[in-house]
Amino acid sequence: MNGELTATSGSRPVLKNVPSFSELGTTPPVSVSSFELLTSAQCEEIASRYHRSGLAIVQAAAGVSSEKSLLVLAGKLGLGDPFVPPVYAGSASIGQVGLSRMSVSAGPGGESPHPSFQTTNKQDTHTDGTLQRIGEVKTSALLCLGAAASGGETFFFNSAGAYAKLAGEDPAAARALLMPDVLVRSANMPGIDASVSGPAFSILDEGLVTRFSLSSTDTWHVSDDATGTDLLRGIRFLLDLRLQESECYWETVLEPGQAVIFANDRISHGRKSYENTPGSPREILRGLFTKRPEPGGAR
Ligand SMILES: [Fe+2]
């Protein structure tokens, strides 16, 4: 399928399922009484926003407690059971029901803290499922149980949208980002030494997918030829759109009772640093899923 983009006829590639962030600044969250009482119409709306914008924010008025709330929400959206990457096997970073808890107060006894989950530091642009193949972890869901005293914004970068723009302006740079081993992502868990190389973007039957990440554990294969300069232009183009907080960027502070369900293989995300108040730390639950919320899917 990548041949569409490698054609030299000058024709624009057809990139399917590219989200747009244009509605995010003006659209309030989907408001529900509780996740347990989600209606079919609300599920349809969440799925529709997911596919249009790459993400949907849901605000529950009451009843958000812990893991069960996120599992119920996922079930009603047809996401199935949480996916647990093999790198987490036997780790205290993942709970019994397959969810991760991100909070500096949630350090498991006897195990080194997770360098991304259990810190107040910023988390740079990335996609979840570091060691999984591109497109495998289709959906991530975050549920906020507690907000920070300050900071902690969750940000989203529309990688697919930015790529589509790049493909229109600089096809050679866009091609370089499709190369099979261009992006090496490494696990950052204590005691785990594993990395996986792959493309930053791929054009699959179902559309454009990405694992675009620019964090401290990601490295890029830059060759010493023209392809290397193509790649550097491509990364620069995307990073500029990210830093300019352009139409491909959006951020929000998740509030208690809010969940965000996003297309992990179409958009990238990260978090700004934060400060906690004693006794009321920022606390987020995360689930990964290999399915998407499909309109009219399982409820
Ligand atoms: Fe993440």
Short mmCIF file of C-alpha atoms and ligand atoms in Angstrom, two decimals:
data_model
loop_
_atom_site.label_atom_id
_atom_site.label_comp_id
_atom_site.label_asym_id
_atom_site.label_seq_id
_atom_site.Cartn_x
_atom_site.Cartn_y
_atom_site.Cartn_z
CA MET A 1 0.00 0.00 0.00
CA ASN A 2 2.95 2.29 0.53
CA GLY A 3 3.31 2.34 -3.24
CA GLU A 4 0.60 4.97 -3.34
CA LEU A 5 2.97 7.40 -1.75
CA THR A 6 6.08 6.23 -3.59
CA ALA A 7 4.51 6.89 -6.99
CA THR A 8 6.45 9.57 -8.80
CA SER A 9 3.64 10.69 -11.03
CA GLY A 10 2.94 13.62 -8.77
CA SER A 11 -0.43 12.26 -7.75
CA ARG A 12 -1.36 12.84 -4.14
CA PRO A 13 -1.59 9.72 -2.00
CA VAL A 14 -4.99 8.76 -0.69
CA LEU A 15 -4.72 8.86 3.09
CA LYS A 16 -7.82 7.47 4.75
CA ASN A 17 -9.07 7.97 8.30
CA VAL A 18 -7.06 11.08 9.04
CA PRO A 19 -8.62 12.92 12.01
CA SER A 20 -9.07 16.68 12.32
CA PHE A 21 -8.78 18.64 15.58
CA SER A 22 -10.91 21.51 14.24
CA GLU A 23 -13.86 20.80 16.56
CA LEU A 24 -11.93 20.20 19.77
CA GLY A 25 -11.67 23.78 20.99
CA THR A 26 -15.38 24.45 20.76
CA THR A 27 -16.97 21.11 21.63
CA PRO A 28 -17.76 20.38 25.29
CA PRO A 29 -17.23 16.86 26.64
CA VAL A 30 -19.89 14.22 26.15
CA SER A 31 -21.76 14.59 29.43
CA VAL A 32 -23.12 11.41 31.01
CA SER A 33 -24.70 10.66 34.37
CA SER A 34 -22.32 7.75 34.92
CA PHE A 35 -20.33 5.36 32.76
CA GLU A 36 -22.54 2.50 33.90
CA LEU A 37 -25.59 4.29 32.50
CA LEU A 38 -24.17 5.25 29.09
CA THR A 39 -26.90 5.20 26.48
CA SER A 40 -26.57 3.89 22.93
CA ALA A 41 -26.83 7.45 21.63
CA GLN A 42 -23.98 8.57 23.89
CA CYS A 43 -21.85 5.62 22.75
CA GLU A 44 -22.57 6.59 19.14
CA GLU A 45 -21.53 10.17 19.86
CA ILE A 46 -18.27 9.06 21.53
CA ALA A 47 -17.45 6.76 18.62
CA SER A 48 -18.28 9.46 16.11
CA ARG A 49 -16.00 11.99 17.82
CA TYR A 50 -13.22 9.39 18.08
CA HIS A 51 -13.29 8.84 14.34
CA ARG A 52 -13.73 12.52 13.43
CA SER A 53 -11.29 14.11 15.86
CA GLY A 54 -9.11 11.19 16.93
CA LEU A 55 -10.37 11.52 20.50
CA ALA A 56 -13.46 11.96 22.63
CA ILE A 57 -13.73 13.43 26.13
CA VAL A 58 -16.46 12.02 28.37
CA GLN A 59 -17.51 13.64 31.64
CA ALA A 60 -19.37 11.57 34.21
CA ALA A 61 -21.46 13.48 36.73
CA ALA A 62 -21.12 10.80 39.39
CA GLY A 63 -20.19 7.24 40.08
CA VAL A 64 -16.56 7.23 38.97
CA SER A 65 -14.72 5.09 41.44
CA SER A 66 -11.81 3.15 40.10
CA GLU A 67 -10.95 0.40 37.63
CA LYS A 68 -14.54 -0.72 37.24
CA SER A 69 -15.64 2.60 35.77
CA LEU A 70 -13.05 2.44 33.00
CA LEU A 71 -13.76 -1.22 32.30
CA VAL A 72 -17.49 -0.52 32.03
CA LEU A 73 -16.88 2.40 29.68
CA ALA A 74 -14.60 0.27 27.50
CA GLY A 75 -17.15 -2.54 27.46
CA LYS A 76 -19.98 -0.26 26.42
CA LEU A 77 -17.84 1.12 23.59
CA GLY A 78 -17.04 -2.39 22.35
CA LEU A 79 -13.31 -2.10 23.06
CA GLY A 80 -13.11 -5.53 24.69
CA ASP A 81 -10.70 -6.41 27.46
CA PRO A 82 -7.63 -4.25 28.08
CA PHE A 83 -4.55 -5.30 26.14
CA VAL A 84 -1.49 -5.95 28.29
CA PRO A 85 1.79 -5.58 26.36
CA PRO A 86 4.10 -8.54 27.04
CA VAL A 87 6.72 -6.17 28.46
CA TYR A 88 4.39 -5.67 31.43
CA ALA A 89 4.10 -9.38 32.21
CA GLY A 90 4.61 -9.84 35.94
CA SER A 91 5.16 -6.13 36.50
CA ALA A 92 3.52 -4.17 39.30
CA SER A 93 3.01 -1.37 36.76
CA ILE A 94 -0.12 -3.14 35.57
CA GLY A 95 -3.03 -4.12 37.78
CA GLN A 96 -4.96 -7.37 37.91
CA VAL A 97 -7.60 -6.12 35.49
CA GLY A 98 -5.04 -4.94 32.93
CA LEU A 99 -5.05 -1.22 33.73
CA SER A 100 -2.12 0.99 34.75
CA ARG A 101 -2.34 3.59 37.50
CA MET A 102 -0.37 6.78 36.92
CA SER A 103 0.31 8.60 40.16
CA VAL A 104 3.38 9.43 42.18
CA SER A 105 1.56 8.08 45.23
CA ALA A 106 0.96 4.69 43.63
CA GLY A 107 4.47 3.30 43.81
CA PRO A 108 4.34 -0.45 44.29
CA GLY A 109 6.29 -1.59 47.29
CA GLY A 110 9.61 -3.18 46.53
CA GLU A 111 9.70 -2.27 42.84
CA SER A 112 11.40 0.72 41.23
CA PRO A 113 8.88 3.33 40.17
CA HIS A 114 7.79 3.37 36.53
CA PRO A 115 9.76 6.26 34.96
CA SER A 116 6.73 7.60 33.06
CA PHE A 117 3.78 6.62 35.25
CA GLN A 118 5.10 7.50 38.69
CA THR A 119 6.63 10.90 38.20
CA THR A 120 5.52 14.52 38.06
CA ASN A 121 7.88 15.16 35.13
CA LYS A 122 6.62 15.94 31.66
CA GLN A 123 6.11 13.11 29.22
CA ASP A 124 7.16 13.93 25.68
CA THR A 125 5.23 13.21 22.49
CA HIS A 126 4.66 9.48 22.05
CA THR A 127 2.21 6.72 21.28
CA ASP A 128 1.37 3.95 23.74
CA GLY A 129 2.45 0.35 23.25
CA THR A 130 6.13 1.17 22.80
CA LEU A 131 7.22 -2.32 21.72
CA GLN A 132 4.08 -3.25 19.78
CA ARG A 133 3.89 -3.17 15.99
CA ILE A 134 2.50 -0.07 14.33
CA GLY A 135 -1.29 -0.01 14.42
CA GLU A 136 -1.59 -2.76 17.03
CA VAL A 137 -2.72 -0.66 20.01
CA LYS A 138 -5.55 1.16 18.28
CA THR A 139 -7.12 2.81 21.30
CA SER A 140 -5.97 4.24 24.62
CA ALA A 141 -8.30 5.37 27.37
CA LEU A 142 -7.44 7.55 30.35
CA LEU A 143 -9.72 8.06 33.33
CA CYS A 144 -8.96 10.89 35.75
CA LEU A 145 -9.49 10.11 39.43
CA GLY A 146 -7.63 13.14 40.75
CA ALA A 147 -6.22 16.32 39.20
CA ALA A 148 -2.91 17.99 40.07
CA ALA A 149 -2.73 21.27 41.99
CA SER A 150 -1.13 22.80 38.92
CA GLY A 151 0.01 21.65 35.50
CA GLY A 152 -0.43 18.11 34.22
CA GLU A 153 -2.06 19.09 30.95
CA THR A 154 -2.59 16.14 28.64
CA PHE A 155 -1.69 17.16 25.09
CA PHE A 156 -2.47 15.58 21.76
CA PHE A 157 -0.62 15.93 18.47
CA ASN A 158 -2.51 15.01 15.33
CA SER A 159 0.33 13.02 13.81
CA ALA A 160 -1.79 11.63 10.98
CA GLY A 161 -3.14 15.08 10.13
CA ALA A 162 0.34 16.58 10.18
CA TYR A 163 1.62 13.74 8.01
CA ALA A 164 -1.13 14.30 5.45
CA LYS A 165 -0.06 17.93 5.28
CA LEU A 166 3.57 16.91 4.84
CA ALA A 167 2.67 14.42 2.10
CA GLY A 168 1.05 17.25 0.17
CA GLU A 169 4.00 19.61 0.55
CA ASP A 170 7.06 17.35 0.60
CA PRO A 171 6.38 13.80 -0.67
CA ALA A 172 10.04 12.74 -0.36
CA ALA A 173 10.07 13.64 3.33
CA ALA A 174 6.78 11.82 3.80
CA ARG A 175 8.20 8.74 2.08
CA ALA A 176 11.21 8.73 4.41
CA LEU A 177 8.91 8.41 7.43
CA LEU A 178 7.44 5.22 5.92
CA MET A 179 10.78 3.41 5.82
CA PRO A 180 10.54 0.09 7.65
CA ASP A 181 13.20 0.59 10.35
CA VAL A 182 13.30 4.35 10.65
CA LEU A 183 12.08 4.70 14.25
CA VAL A 184 13.53 2.69 17.13
CA ARG A 185 11.46 2.71 20.32
CA SER A 186 12.83 1.34 23.58
CA ALA A 187 11.17 0.21 26.77
CA ASN A 188 11.93 2.48 29.70
CA MET A 189 10.90 0.17 32.52
CA PRO A 190 13.46 -0.72 35.15
CA GLY A 191 15.26 -3.95 34.34
CA ILE A 192 13.85 -4.22 30.82
CA ASP A 193 16.28 -3.93 27.91
CA ALA A 194 14.22 -4.21 24.74
CA SER A 195 13.67 -2.09 21.67
CA VAL A 196 11.73 -2.42 18.42
CA SER A 197 12.36 -0.70 15.11
CA GLY A 198 9.67 0.05 12.58
CA PRO A 199 8.19 2.78 10.41
CA ALA A 200 6.97 6.04 11.92
CA PHE A 201 3.91 5.93 9.64
CA SER A 202 2.30 3.23 7.52
CA ILE A 203 -0.48 3.27 4.99
CA LEU A 204 -2.58 0.20 5.64
CA ASP A 205 -5.86 -0.95 4.11
CA GLU A 206 -7.73 0.68 6.98
CA GLY A 207 -5.88 3.95 6.55
CA LEU A 208 -2.89 5.93 7.78
CA VAL A 209 -1.43 4.72 11.09
CA THR A 210 1.47 6.01 13.16
CA ARG A 211 3.82 5.35 16.06
CA PHE A 212 5.34 8.83 15.81
CA SER A 213 7.22 9.57 19.03
CA LEU A 214 9.88 12.06 20.05
CA SER A 215 10.74 11.08 23.59
CA SER A 216 14.04 10.36 25.28
CA THR A 217 13.80 6.63 24.62
CA ASP A 218 13.13 7.01 20.89
CA THR A 219 15.90 7.08 18.29
CA TRP A 220 15.82 7.54 14.55
CA HIS A 221 17.88 5.83 11.84
CA VAL A 222 19.19 8.69 9.71
CA SER A 223 21.19 7.48 6.73
CA ASP A 224 24.12 9.50 5.35
CA ASP A 225 22.53 10.14 1.99
CA ALA A 226 19.67 12.08 0.45
CA THR A 227 17.15 9.85 2.22
CA GLY A 228 18.64 11.01 5.50
CA THR A 229 17.99 14.64 4.66
CA ASP A 230 14.47 13.74 3.52
CA LEU A 231 13.85 12.15 6.91
CA LEU A 232 15.23 15.09 8.85
CA ARG A 233 12.97 17.46 6.91
CA GLY A 234 10.01 15.24 7.71
CA ILE A 235 10.75 15.13 11.44
CA ARG A 236 11.37 18.88 11.48
CA PHE A 237 8.08 19.55 9.73
CA LEU A 238 6.15 17.49 12.27
CA LEU A 239 8.01 18.90 15.26
CA ASP A 240 7.37 22.45 14.08
CA LEU A 241 3.64 21.76 13.89
CA ARG A 242 3.82 20.31 17.38
CA LEU A 243 5.77 23.24 18.87
CA GLN A 244 3.73 25.90 17.11
CA GLU A 245 0.66 24.47 18.83
CA SER A 246 -0.85 24.55 15.36
CA GLU A 247 -4.17 23.16 14.19
CA CYS A 248 -2.59 19.74 14.82
CA TYR A 249 -2.16 20.37 18.55
CA TRP A 250 -4.65 20.42 21.41
CA GLU A 251 -4.30 20.16 25.16
CA THR A 252 -6.62 19.83 28.11
CA VAL A 253 -6.50 19.33 31.86
CA LEU A 254 -8.37 16.15 32.67
CA GLU A 255 -10.72 16.68 35.59
CA PRO A 256 -11.89 14.05 38.07
CA GLY A 257 -14.63 12.01 36.44
CA GLN A 258 -13.38 12.75 32.93
CA ALA A 259 -12.19 10.10 30.53
CA VAL A 260 -10.53 10.52 27.17
CA ILE A 261 -10.69 7.77 24.56
CA PHE A 262 -8.27 8.31 21.71
CA ALA A 263 -6.97 6.70 18.55
CA ASN A 264 -3.46 5.77 19.70
CA ASP A 265 -2.42 4.75 16.19
CA ARG A 266 -3.58 7.99 14.56
CA ILE A 267 -2.58 10.68 17.05
CA SER A 268 0.32 11.04 19.48
CA HIS A 269 0.10 12.43 22.99
CA GLY A 270 2.05 13.49 26.06
CA ARG A 271 1.77 15.25 29.37
CA LYS A 272 3.15 18.42 30.88
CA SER A 273 4.84 18.40 34.28
CA TYR A 274 2.72 19.01 37.36
CA GLU A 275 2.68 19.66 41.08
CA ASN A 276 0.52 17.82 43.56
CA THR A 277 -1.16 19.02 46.71
CA PRO A 278 -0.45 16.83 49.75
CA GLY A 279 -3.26 14.33 50.12
CA SER A 280 -4.83 14.91 46.71
CA PRO A 281 -2.43 13.77 44.02
CA ARG A 282 -3.04 13.61 40.30
CA GLU A 283 -4.21 10.10 39.59
CA ILE A 284 -4.99 8.63 36.18
CA LEU A 285 -5.99 5.13 35.11
CA ARG A 286 -4.93 3.94 31.65
CA GLY A 287 -6.17 1.12 29.50
CA LEU A 288 -4.88 -0.02 26.12
CA PHE A 289 -7.09 -1.71 23.56
CA THR A 290 -6.61 -3.36 20.18
CA LYS A 291 -10.11 -2.39 19.04
CA ARG A 292 -11.82 0.89 18.24
CA PRO A 293 -15.18 2.20 19.38
CA GLU A 294 -17.19 1.36 16.28
CA PRO A 295 -20.48 3.14 15.72
CA GLY A 296 -23.23 0.60 16.33
CA GLY A 297 -20.74 -1.82 17.94
CA ALA A 298 -21.12 -3.90 21.07
CA ARG A 299 -22.76 -2.24 24.05
FE FE B 1 1.00 7.54 26.92
#
